[in-house]
PDB file of C-alpha atoms in Angstrom:
ATOM      1  CA  UNK A   1       0.000   0.000   0.000  1.00 57.00           C
ATOM      2  CA  UNK A   2       1.388   3.421  -0.963  1.00 82.00           C
ATOM      3  CA  UNK A   3       1.545   5.824   1.953  1.00 92.00           C
ATOM      4  CA  UNK A   4       3.169   9.169   2.699  1.00 96.00           C
ATOM      5  CA  UNK A   5       4.806  10.441   5.889  1.00 96.00           C
ATOM      6  CA  UNK A   6       4.640  14.087   7.066  1.00 97.00           C
ATOM      7  CA  UNK A   7       8.426  14.523   6.930  1.00 97.00           C
ATOM      8  CA  UNK A   8       8.391  13.635   3.211  1.00 97.00           C
ATOM      9  CA  UNK A   9       5.871  16.373   2.484  1.00 97.00           C
ATOM     10  CA  UNK A  10       7.717  18.884   4.656  1.00 97.00           C
ATOM     11  CA  UNK A  11      10.911  18.168   2.746  1.00 97.00           C
ATOM     12  CA  UNK A  12       9.244  18.817  -0.615  1.00 97.00           C
ATOM     13  CA  UNK A  13       7.499  21.982   0.569  1.00 97.00           C
ATOM     14  CA  UNK A  14      10.683  23.359   2.117  1.00 97.00           C
ATOM     15  CA  UNK A  15      12.489  23.117  -1.235  1.00 96.00           C
ATOM     16  CA  UNK A  16       9.829  24.875  -3.322  1.00 96.00           C
ATOM     17  CA  UNK A  17      10.978  27.799  -5.447  1.00 95.00           C
ATOM     18  CA  UNK A  18       9.201  30.885  -4.021  1.00 94.00           C
ATOM     19  CA  UNK A  19       9.580  32.780  -7.305  1.00 93.00           C
ATOM     20  CA  UNK A  20       7.363  30.467  -9.341  1.00 91.00           C
ATOM     21  CA  UNK A  21       3.904  31.623 -10.389  1.00 89.00           C
ATOM     22  CA  UNK A  22       1.023  30.225  -8.334  1.00 90.00           C
ATOM     23  CA  UNK A  23      -1.923  28.343  -9.795  1.00 90.00           C
ATOM     24  CA  UNK A  24      -5.674  29.022  -9.717  1.00 92.00           C
ATOM     25  CA  UNK A  25      -5.721  28.747  -5.910  1.00 92.00           C
ATOM     26  CA  UNK A  26      -3.610  31.956  -5.876  1.00 92.00           C
ATOM     27  CA  UNK A  27      -1.614  30.683  -2.894  1.00 95.00           C
ATOM     28  CA  UNK A  28       2.030  31.706  -3.426  1.00 95.00           C
ATOM     29  CA  UNK A  29       4.821  29.160  -3.276  1.00 95.00           C
ATOM     30  CA  UNK A  30       6.431  31.174  -0.464  1.00 95.00           C
ATOM     31  CA  UNK A  31       3.488  30.382   1.818  1.00 96.00           C
ATOM     32  CA  UNK A  32       3.902  26.618   1.375  1.00 97.00           C
ATOM     33  CA  UNK A  33       7.659  26.856   1.838  1.00 97.00           C
ATOM     34  CA  UNK A  34       7.674  29.110   4.914  1.00 97.00           C
ATOM     35  CA  UNK A  35       4.979  27.118   6.742  1.00 97.00           C
ATOM     36  CA  UNK A  36       6.048  23.674   5.561  1.00 97.00           C
ATOM     37  CA  UNK A  37       6.492  22.317   9.104  1.00 97.00           C
ATOM     38  CA  UNK A  38       2.947  23.325  10.092  1.00 96.00           C
ATOM     39  CA  UNK A  39       1.272  22.242   6.863  1.00 97.00           C
ATOM     40  CA  UNK A  40       2.950  18.858   6.417  1.00 97.00           C
ATOM     41  CA  UNK A  41       0.758  16.872   8.797  1.00 97.00           C
ATOM     42  CA  UNK A  42      -2.700  18.032   7.595  1.00 97.00           C
ATOM     43  CA  UNK A  43      -1.591  17.653   3.986  1.00 97.00           C
ATOM     44  CA  UNK A  44      -0.346  14.157   4.798  1.00 97.00           C
ATOM     45  CA  UNK A  45      -3.833  13.192   5.996  1.00 96.00           C
ATOM     46  CA  UNK A  46      -5.395  14.552   2.794  1.00 96.00           C
ATOM     47  CA  UNK A  47      -2.833  12.859   0.540  1.00 97.00           C
ATOM     48  CA  UNK A  48      -3.181   9.458   2.194  1.00 96.00           C
ATOM     49  CA  UNK A  49      -6.974   9.700   2.155  1.00 95.00           C
ATOM     50  CA  UNK A  50      -6.796  10.493  -1.573  1.00 95.00           C
ATOM     51  CA  UNK A  51      -4.621   7.428  -2.138  1.00 94.00           C
ATOM     52  CA  UNK A  52      -6.866   5.102  -0.121  1.00 94.00           C
ATOM     53  CA  UNK A  53     -10.013   6.209  -1.936  1.00 94.00           C
ATOM     54  CA  UNK A  54      -8.359   6.540  -5.345  1.00 94.00           C
ATOM     55  CA  UNK A  55      -9.762  10.037  -5.784  1.00 95.00           C
ATOM     56  CA  UNK A  56      -7.719  13.047  -6.846  1.00 95.00           C
ATOM     57  CA  UNK A  57      -9.358  16.139  -5.232  1.00 94.00           C
ATOM     58  CA  UNK A  58     -11.397  17.986  -7.846  1.00 94.00           C
ATOM     59  CA  UNK A  59     -10.284  21.406  -6.587  1.00 94.00           C
ATOM     60  CA  UNK A  60      -6.713  20.376  -7.458  1.00 95.00           C
ATOM     61  CA  UNK A  61      -7.728  19.453 -11.000  1.00 95.00           C
ATOM     62  CA  UNK A  62      -8.220  23.061 -12.017  1.00 94.00           C
ATOM     63  CA  UNK A  63      -5.643  24.935 -14.054  1.00 94.00           C
ATOM     64  CA  UNK A  64      -4.891  28.355 -15.473  1.00 94.00           C
ATOM     65  CA  UNK A  65      -3.464  28.094 -18.977  1.00 93.00           C
ATOM     66  CA  UNK A  66      -0.822  30.690 -19.766  1.00 89.00           C
ATOM     67  CA  UNK A  67       0.313  31.098 -23.398  1.00 88.00           C
ATOM     68  CA  UNK A  68       4.126  31.093 -23.433  1.00 89.00           C
ATOM     69  CA  UNK A  69       5.834  32.232 -26.676  1.00 90.00           C
ATOM     70  CA  UNK A  70       7.973  29.655 -28.491  1.00 87.00           C
ATOM     71  CA  UNK A  71       9.637  32.386 -30.560  1.00 89.00           C
ATOM     72  CA  UNK A  72      10.809  35.929 -29.828  1.00 88.00           C
ATOM     73  CA  UNK A  73       7.934  37.566 -31.726  1.00 89.00           C
ATOM     74  CA  UNK A  74       4.804  35.356 -31.963  1.00 89.00           C
ATOM     75  CA  UNK A  75       2.871  35.781 -35.202  1.00 89.00           C
ATOM     76  CA  UNK A  76       0.581  32.733 -35.387  1.00 88.00           C
ATOM     77  CA  UNK A  77      -1.440  32.002 -32.258  1.00 83.00           C
ATOM     78  CA  UNK A  78      -1.802  28.320 -33.236  1.00 81.00           C
ATOM     79  CA  UNK A  79       1.923  27.690 -33.808  1.00 84.00           C
ATOM     80  CA  UNK A  80       3.986  30.226 -31.877  1.00 88.00           C
ATOM     81  CA  UNK A  81       2.508  29.785 -28.391  1.00 89.00           C
ATOM     82  CA  UNK A  82       2.849  26.904 -25.942  1.00 87.00           C
ATOM     83  CA  UNK A  83      -0.075  26.446 -23.495  1.00 87.00           C
ATOM     84  CA  UNK A  84       1.482  25.955 -20.039  1.00 89.00           C
ATOM     85  CA  UNK A  85      -0.949  24.905 -17.312  1.00 91.00           C
ATOM     86  CA  UNK A  86      -0.475  26.359 -13.841  1.00 92.00           C
ATOM     87  CA  UNK A  87      -1.963  23.969 -11.289  1.00 94.00           C
ATOM     88  CA  UNK A  88      -2.208  24.246  -7.484  1.00 95.00           C
ATOM     89  CA  UNK A  89       1.119  23.727  -5.725  1.00 94.00           C
ATOM     90  CA  UNK A  90      -0.167  20.932  -3.495  1.00 95.00           C
ATOM     91  CA  UNK A  91      -1.409  19.123  -6.609  1.00 95.00           C
ATOM     92  CA  UNK A  92       2.154  18.976  -7.938  1.00 94.00           C
ATOM     93  CA  UNK A  93       3.433  17.718  -4.598  1.00 96.00           C
ATOM     94  CA  UNK A  94       0.932  14.850  -4.585  1.00 96.00           C
ATOM     95  CA  UNK A  95       1.687  14.146  -8.245  1.00 96.00           C
ATOM     96  CA  UNK A  96       5.391  13.868  -7.442  1.00 95.00           C
ATOM     97  CA  UNK A  97       4.708  11.014  -5.012  1.00 96.00           C
ATOM     98  CA  UNK A  98       2.427   9.231  -7.486  1.00 95.00           C
ATOM     99  CA  UNK A  99       4.955   9.737 -10.274  1.00 95.00           C
ATOM    100  CA  UNK A 100       7.846   8.254  -8.313  1.00 94.00           C
ATOM    101  CA  UNK A 101       5.803   5.183  -7.353  1.00 95.00           C
ATOM    102  CA  UNK A 102       4.810   4.698 -10.994  1.00 95.00           C
ATOM    103  CA  UNK A 103       8.447   4.927 -12.101  1.00 94.00           C
ATOM    104  CA  UNK A 104       9.404   2.372  -9.442  1.00 94.00           C
ATOM    105  CA  UNK A 105       6.706  -0.019 -10.666  1.00 94.00           C
ATOM    106  CA  UNK A 106       7.657   0.488 -14.327  1.00 94.00           C
ATOM    107  CA  UNK A 107      11.369  -0.019 -13.714  1.00 92.00           C
ATOM    108  CA  UNK A 108      12.704  -1.910 -16.731  1.00 91.00           C
ATOM    109  CA  UNK A 109       9.421  -1.562 -18.648  1.00 94.00           C
ATOM    110  CA  UNK A 110       9.987   1.892 -20.147  1.00 94.00           C
ATOM    111  CA  UNK A 111      11.760   2.144 -23.492  1.00 94.00           C
ATOM    112  CA  UNK A 112      15.524   2.427 -22.978  1.00 93.00           C
ATOM    113  CA  UNK A 113      15.696   4.772 -25.970  1.00 94.00           C
ATOM    114  CA  UNK A 114      13.477   7.354 -24.250  1.00 96.00           C
ATOM    115  CA  UNK A 115      15.621  10.268 -23.096  1.00 96.00           C
ATOM    116  CA  UNK A 116      12.956  12.793 -22.101  1.00 94.00           C
ATOM    117  CA  UNK A 117      11.212  13.646 -18.813  1.00 91.00           C
ATOM    118  CA  UNK A 118      13.202  11.065 -16.851  1.00 92.00           C
ATOM    119  CA  UNK A 119      15.651  11.785 -14.046  1.00 90.00           C
ATOM    120  CA  UNK A 120      19.341  11.410 -14.850  1.00 92.00           C
ATOM    121  CA  UNK A 121      19.097  11.586 -18.648  1.00 93.00           C
ATOM    122  CA  UNK A 122      18.773  14.467 -21.090  1.00 93.00           C
ATOM    123  CA  UNK A 123      19.120  15.636 -24.666  1.00 93.00           C
ATOM    124  CA  UNK A 124      22.888  15.482 -24.195  1.00 95.00           C
ATOM    125  CA  UNK A 125      22.755  11.729 -23.586  1.00 96.00           C
ATOM    126  CA  UNK A 126      20.485  11.290 -26.596  1.00 96.00           C
ATOM    127  CA  UNK A 127      22.744  13.306 -28.911  1.00 96.00           C
ATOM    128  CA  UNK A 128      25.865  11.477 -27.741  1.00 97.00           C
ATOM    129  CA  UNK A 129      24.250   8.095 -28.423  1.00 97.00           C
ATOM    130  CA  UNK A 130      22.918   9.157 -31.843  1.00 97.00           C
ATOM    131  CA  UNK A 131      26.267  10.584 -32.925  1.00 97.00           C
ATOM    132  CA  UNK A 132      28.074   7.484 -31.668  1.00 97.00           C
ATOM    133  CA  UNK A 133      25.989   5.259 -33.971  1.00 96.00           C
ATOM    134  CA  UNK A 134      26.327   7.658 -36.913  1.00 96.00           C
ATOM    135  CA  UNK A 135      30.095   8.027 -36.579  1.00 96.00           C
ATOM    136  CA  UNK A 136      30.556   4.290 -36.104  1.00 96.00           C
ATOM    137  CA  UNK A 137      28.557   3.634 -39.287  1.00 95.00           C
ATOM    138  CA  UNK A 138      30.522   6.175 -41.338  1.00 93.00           C
ATOM    139  CA  UNK A 139      33.858   4.816 -40.072  1.00 94.00           C
ATOM    140  CA  UNK A 140      32.782   1.396 -41.357  1.00 92.00           C
ATOM    141  CA  UNK A 141      31.945   2.775 -44.810  1.00 91.00           C
ATOM    142  CA  UNK A 142      28.199   2.670 -44.231  1.00 92.00           C
ATOM    143  CA  UNK A 143      25.663   5.328 -45.138  1.00 92.00           C
ATOM    144  CA  UNK A 144      23.250   6.875 -42.641  1.00 94.00           C
ATOM    145  CA  UNK A 145      19.677   7.909 -43.286  1.00 94.00           C
ATOM    146  CA  UNK A 146      17.837   9.832 -40.591  1.00 96.00           C
ATOM    147  CA  UNK A 147      14.224  10.906 -40.220  1.00 96.00           C
ATOM    148  CA  UNK A 148      13.198  13.430 -37.567  1.00 96.00           C
ATOM    149  CA  UNK A 149       9.599  13.287 -36.342  1.00 94.00           C
ATOM    150  CA  UNK A 150       7.794  15.852 -34.215  1.00 91.00           C
ATOM    151  CA  UNK A 151       4.150  15.234 -33.315  1.00 88.00           C
ATOM    152  CA  UNK A 152       1.944  18.267 -33.945  1.00 85.00           C
ATOM    153  CA  UNK A 153       0.235  19.378 -30.703  1.00 86.00           C
ATOM    154  CA  UNK A 154       1.186  16.029 -29.173  1.00 90.00           C
ATOM    155  CA  UNK A 155       0.008  16.764 -25.625  1.00 90.00           C
ATOM    156  CA  UNK A 156      -3.288  18.189 -26.914  1.00 89.00           C
ATOM    157  CA  UNK A 157      -4.142  14.965 -28.771  1.00 89.00           C
ATOM    158  CA  UNK A 158      -3.778  12.479 -25.914  1.00 93.00           C
ATOM    159  CA  UNK A 159      -6.680  10.007 -25.749  1.00 93.00           C
ATOM    160  CA  UNK A 160      -7.313   9.132 -22.102  1.00 93.00           C
ATOM    161  CA  UNK A 161      -8.909   5.769 -22.907  1.00 94.00           C
ATOM    162  CA  UNK A 162      -5.728   4.664 -24.699  1.00 95.00           C
ATOM    163  CA  UNK A 163      -3.574   5.833 -21.773  1.00 95.00           C
ATOM    164  CA  UNK A 164      -5.737   3.906 -19.303  1.00 94.00           C
ATOM    165  CA  UNK A 165      -5.477   0.714 -21.350  1.00 95.00           C
ATOM    166  CA  UNK A 166      -1.699   1.040 -21.564  1.00 95.00           C
ATOM    167  CA  UNK A 167      -1.468   1.535 -17.810  1.00 94.00           C
ATOM    168  CA  UNK A 168      -3.356  -1.725 -17.386  1.00 94.00           C
ATOM    169  CA  UNK A 169      -1.105  -3.481 -19.899  1.00 95.00           C
ATOM    170  CA  UNK A 170       1.992  -2.325 -18.011  1.00 95.00           C
ATOM    171  CA  UNK A 171       0.625  -3.722 -14.759  1.00 94.00           C
ATOM    172  CA  UNK A 172       0.369  -0.529 -12.711  1.00 95.00           C
ATOM    173  CA  UNK A 173      -0.969  -1.379  -9.233  1.00 94.00           C
ATOM    174  CA  UNK A 174      -4.667  -0.869  -8.520  1.00 93.00           C
ATOM    175  CA  UNK A 175      -4.025   1.921  -6.017  1.00 93.00           C
ATOM    176  CA  UNK A 176      -2.051   4.038  -8.472  1.00 94.00           C
ATOM    177  CA  UNK A 177      -4.297   3.084 -11.375  1.00 95.00           C
ATOM    178  CA  UNK A 178      -7.373   4.481  -9.604  1.00 95.00           C
ATOM    179  CA  UNK A 179      -5.508   7.667  -8.678  1.00 94.00           C
ATOM    180  CA  UNK A 180      -4.307   8.196 -12.237  1.00 94.00           C
ATOM    181  CA  UNK A 181      -7.774   7.644 -13.685  1.00 94.00           C
ATOM    182  CA  UNK A 182      -9.152  10.198 -11.233  1.00 95.00           C
ATOM    183  CA  UNK A 183      -6.317  12.585 -12.112  1.00 95.00           C
ATOM    184  CA  UNK A 184      -7.170  12.400 -15.818  1.00 94.00           C
ATOM    185  CA  UNK A 185     -10.955  12.818 -15.773  1.00 92.00           C
ATOM    186  CA  UNK A 186     -13.083  15.924 -15.236  1.00 92.00           C
ATOM    187  CA  UNK A 187     -10.201  18.366 -15.363  1.00 93.00           C
ATOM    188  CA  UNK A 188     -11.149  22.018 -15.752  1.00 93.00           C
ATOM    189  CA  UNK A 189      -9.057  24.829 -17.152  1.00 93.00           C
ATOM    190  CA  UNK A 190      -9.305  28.437 -18.216  1.00 94.00           C
ATOM    191  CA  UNK A 191      -6.999  30.764 -20.109  1.00 92.00           C
ATOM    192  CA  UNK A 192      -5.496  33.618 -18.137  1.00 89.00           C
ATOM    193  CA  UNK A 193      -3.585  36.355 -19.941  1.00 84.00           C
ATOM    194  CA  UNK A 194      -2.769  39.539 -18.056  1.00 83.00           C
ATOM    195  CA  UNK A 195      -6.059  40.662 -16.485  1.00 84.00           C
ATOM    196  CA  UNK A 196      -8.174  38.691 -18.962  1.00 88.00           C
ATOM    197  CA  UNK A 197      -9.665  35.379 -17.801  1.00 90.00           C
ATOM    198  CA  UNK A 198     -11.957  33.029 -19.735  1.00 92.00           C
ATOM    199  CA  UNK A 199     -14.663  30.733 -18.387  1.00 94.00           C
ATOM    200  CA  UNK A 200     -13.627  27.238 -17.302  1.00 93.00           C
ATOM    201  CA  UNK A 201     -13.995  24.324 -19.698  1.00 92.00           C
ATOM    202  CA  UNK A 202     -13.973  20.615 -18.875  1.00 92.00           C
ATOM    203  CA  UNK A 203     -11.367  18.682 -20.864  1.00 88.00           C
ATOM    204  CA  UNK A 204     -12.295  15.468 -22.683  1.00 87.00           C
ATOM    205  CA  UNK A 205      -8.698  14.539 -23.483  1.00 88.00           C
ATOM    206  CA  UNK A 206      -5.191  16.008 -23.770  1.00 89.00           C
ATOM    207  CA  UNK A 207      -2.360  16.078 -21.240  1.00 89.00           C
ATOM    208  CA  UNK A 208      -1.224  19.027 -19.159  1.00 86.00           C
ATOM    209  CA  UNK A 209       2.003  20.840 -19.988  1.00 85.00           C
ATOM    210  CA  UNK A 210       3.266  22.123 -16.672  1.00 83.00           C
ATOM    211  CA  UNK A 211       2.116  19.287 -14.411  1.00 88.00           C
ATOM    212  CA  UNK A 212       4.381  16.622 -12.898  1.00 90.00           C
ATOM    213  CA  UNK A 213       2.437  13.621 -14.190  1.00 93.00           C
ATOM    214  CA  UNK A 214       1.732  15.061 -17.657  1.00 92.00           C
ATOM    215  CA  UNK A 215       5.066  14.200 -19.313  1.00 93.00           C
ATOM    216  CA  UNK A 216       5.267  10.817 -17.538  1.00 94.00           C
ATOM    217  CA  UNK A 217       1.823   9.777 -18.759  1.00 94.00           C
ATOM    218  CA  UNK A 218       2.778  10.856 -22.275  1.00 94.00           C
ATOM    219  CA  UNK A 219       5.881   8.633 -22.085  1.00 95.00           C
ATOM    220  CA  UNK A 220       3.613   5.728 -21.181  1.00 95.00           C
ATOM    221  CA  UNK A 221       1.392   6.552 -24.165  1.00 95.00           C
ATOM    222  CA  UNK A 222       4.238   6.291 -26.698  1.00 94.00           C
ATOM    223  CA  UNK A 223       6.242   3.646 -24.841  1.00 95.00           C
ATOM    224  CA  UNK A 224       5.356   0.919 -27.358  1.00 94.00           C
ATOM    225  CA  UNK A 225       6.378   3.024 -30.357  1.00 93.00           C
ATOM    226  CA  UNK A 226       9.039   0.858 -32.002  1.00 92.00           C
ATOM    227  CA  UNK A 227      10.718   0.510 -35.393  1.00 92.00           C
ATOM    228  CA  UNK A 228      12.901  -1.988 -37.225  1.00 92.00           C
ATOM    229  CA  UNK A 229      15.660   0.590 -37.417  1.00 94.00           C
ATOM    230  CA  UNK A 230      17.473   2.481 -34.656  1.00 96.00           C
ATOM    231  CA  UNK A 231      15.094   4.772 -32.767  1.00 96.00           C
ATOM    232  CA  UNK A 232      15.649   7.556 -30.228  1.00 97.00           C
ATOM    233  CA  UNK A 233      12.902   9.424 -28.371  1.00 97.00           C
ATOM    234  CA  UNK A 234      12.831  12.660 -26.441  1.00 95.00           C
ATOM    235  CA  UNK A 235       9.252  12.908 -25.177  1.00 93.00           C
ATOM    236  CA  UNK A 236       7.336  13.626 -28.434  1.00 90.00           C
ATOM    237  CA  UNK A 237      10.418  14.098 -30.653  1.00 94.00           C
ATOM    238  CA  UNK A 238      11.560  10.913 -32.408  1.00 96.00           C
ATOM    239  CA  UNK A 239      14.647  10.228 -34.504  1.00 97.00           C
ATOM    240  CA  UNK A 240      14.799   7.203 -36.810  1.00 97.00           C
ATOM    241  CA  UNK A 241      18.186   6.069 -38.110  1.00 97.00           C
ATOM    242  CA  UNK A 242      18.869   3.530 -40.843  1.00 94.00           C
ATOM    243  CA  UNK A 243      22.419   2.212 -41.251  1.00 93.00           C
ATOM    244  CA  UNK A 244      23.030   1.139 -44.868  1.00 91.00           C
ATOM    245  CA  UNK A 245      26.029  -1.043 -45.775  1.00 89.00           C
ATOM    246  CA  UNK A 246      28.154   0.129 -48.686  1.00 78.00           C
ATOM    247  CA  UNK A 247      26.804  -2.527 -51.025  1.00 76.00           C
ATOM    248  CA  UNK A 248      23.278  -1.308 -50.286  1.00 61.00           C
ATOM    249  CA  UNK A 249      23.824   2.273 -51.482  1.00 59.00           C
ATOM    250  CA  UNK A 250      21.832   3.522 -54.425  1.00 56.00           C
TER     251      UNK A 250
END
């Protein structure tokens, strides 16, 4: 049974960055950090109750979506802005516990060629491995073909029913499975830009950019993406490499 101790919550709260923007609850990070010792025990009761019942609190499933520019001067609202979701701070803390337990349970089951959103690996590791294979092929008089794939609006096109089935296929424990299902459904968000705020809408799919569990769930979604040639993944970016012997050139 997954359970959380007060000291674990206090430790996470005490290391929060006070300069980060708060979510729809409008409670600043500094508050959680400065009063971490006092807040740890009541939060522990709430977190453990959520785990036992398999219910992610609905008030923590609300988000403010902030459009963040991908380029210096945005021109196209559909291409040049990234929708980052600001969620309540305590939601991220609870997600971090769930996420670590999921990673522990999926140890050895996640694709070894996935270099994104996982602790201890990065784009640097991916690039080093790709270049190693390319250079080795060229040194052996082989040719290299590469295809670079980037899913359009990948996080916005996540089908929750497919994610849930893949969680079952990977053998995630019942406790975490119920919590994840509750985390995914009936999420509400609104766009907030400067002083302008839209009405809330209930999502029927997609995955949050800005949450702790969002990238991890997306990794689970594309975990079974394979190919007959060499494949490298960095979250939703995929590189396919074909090594062609000299006698196969044309």
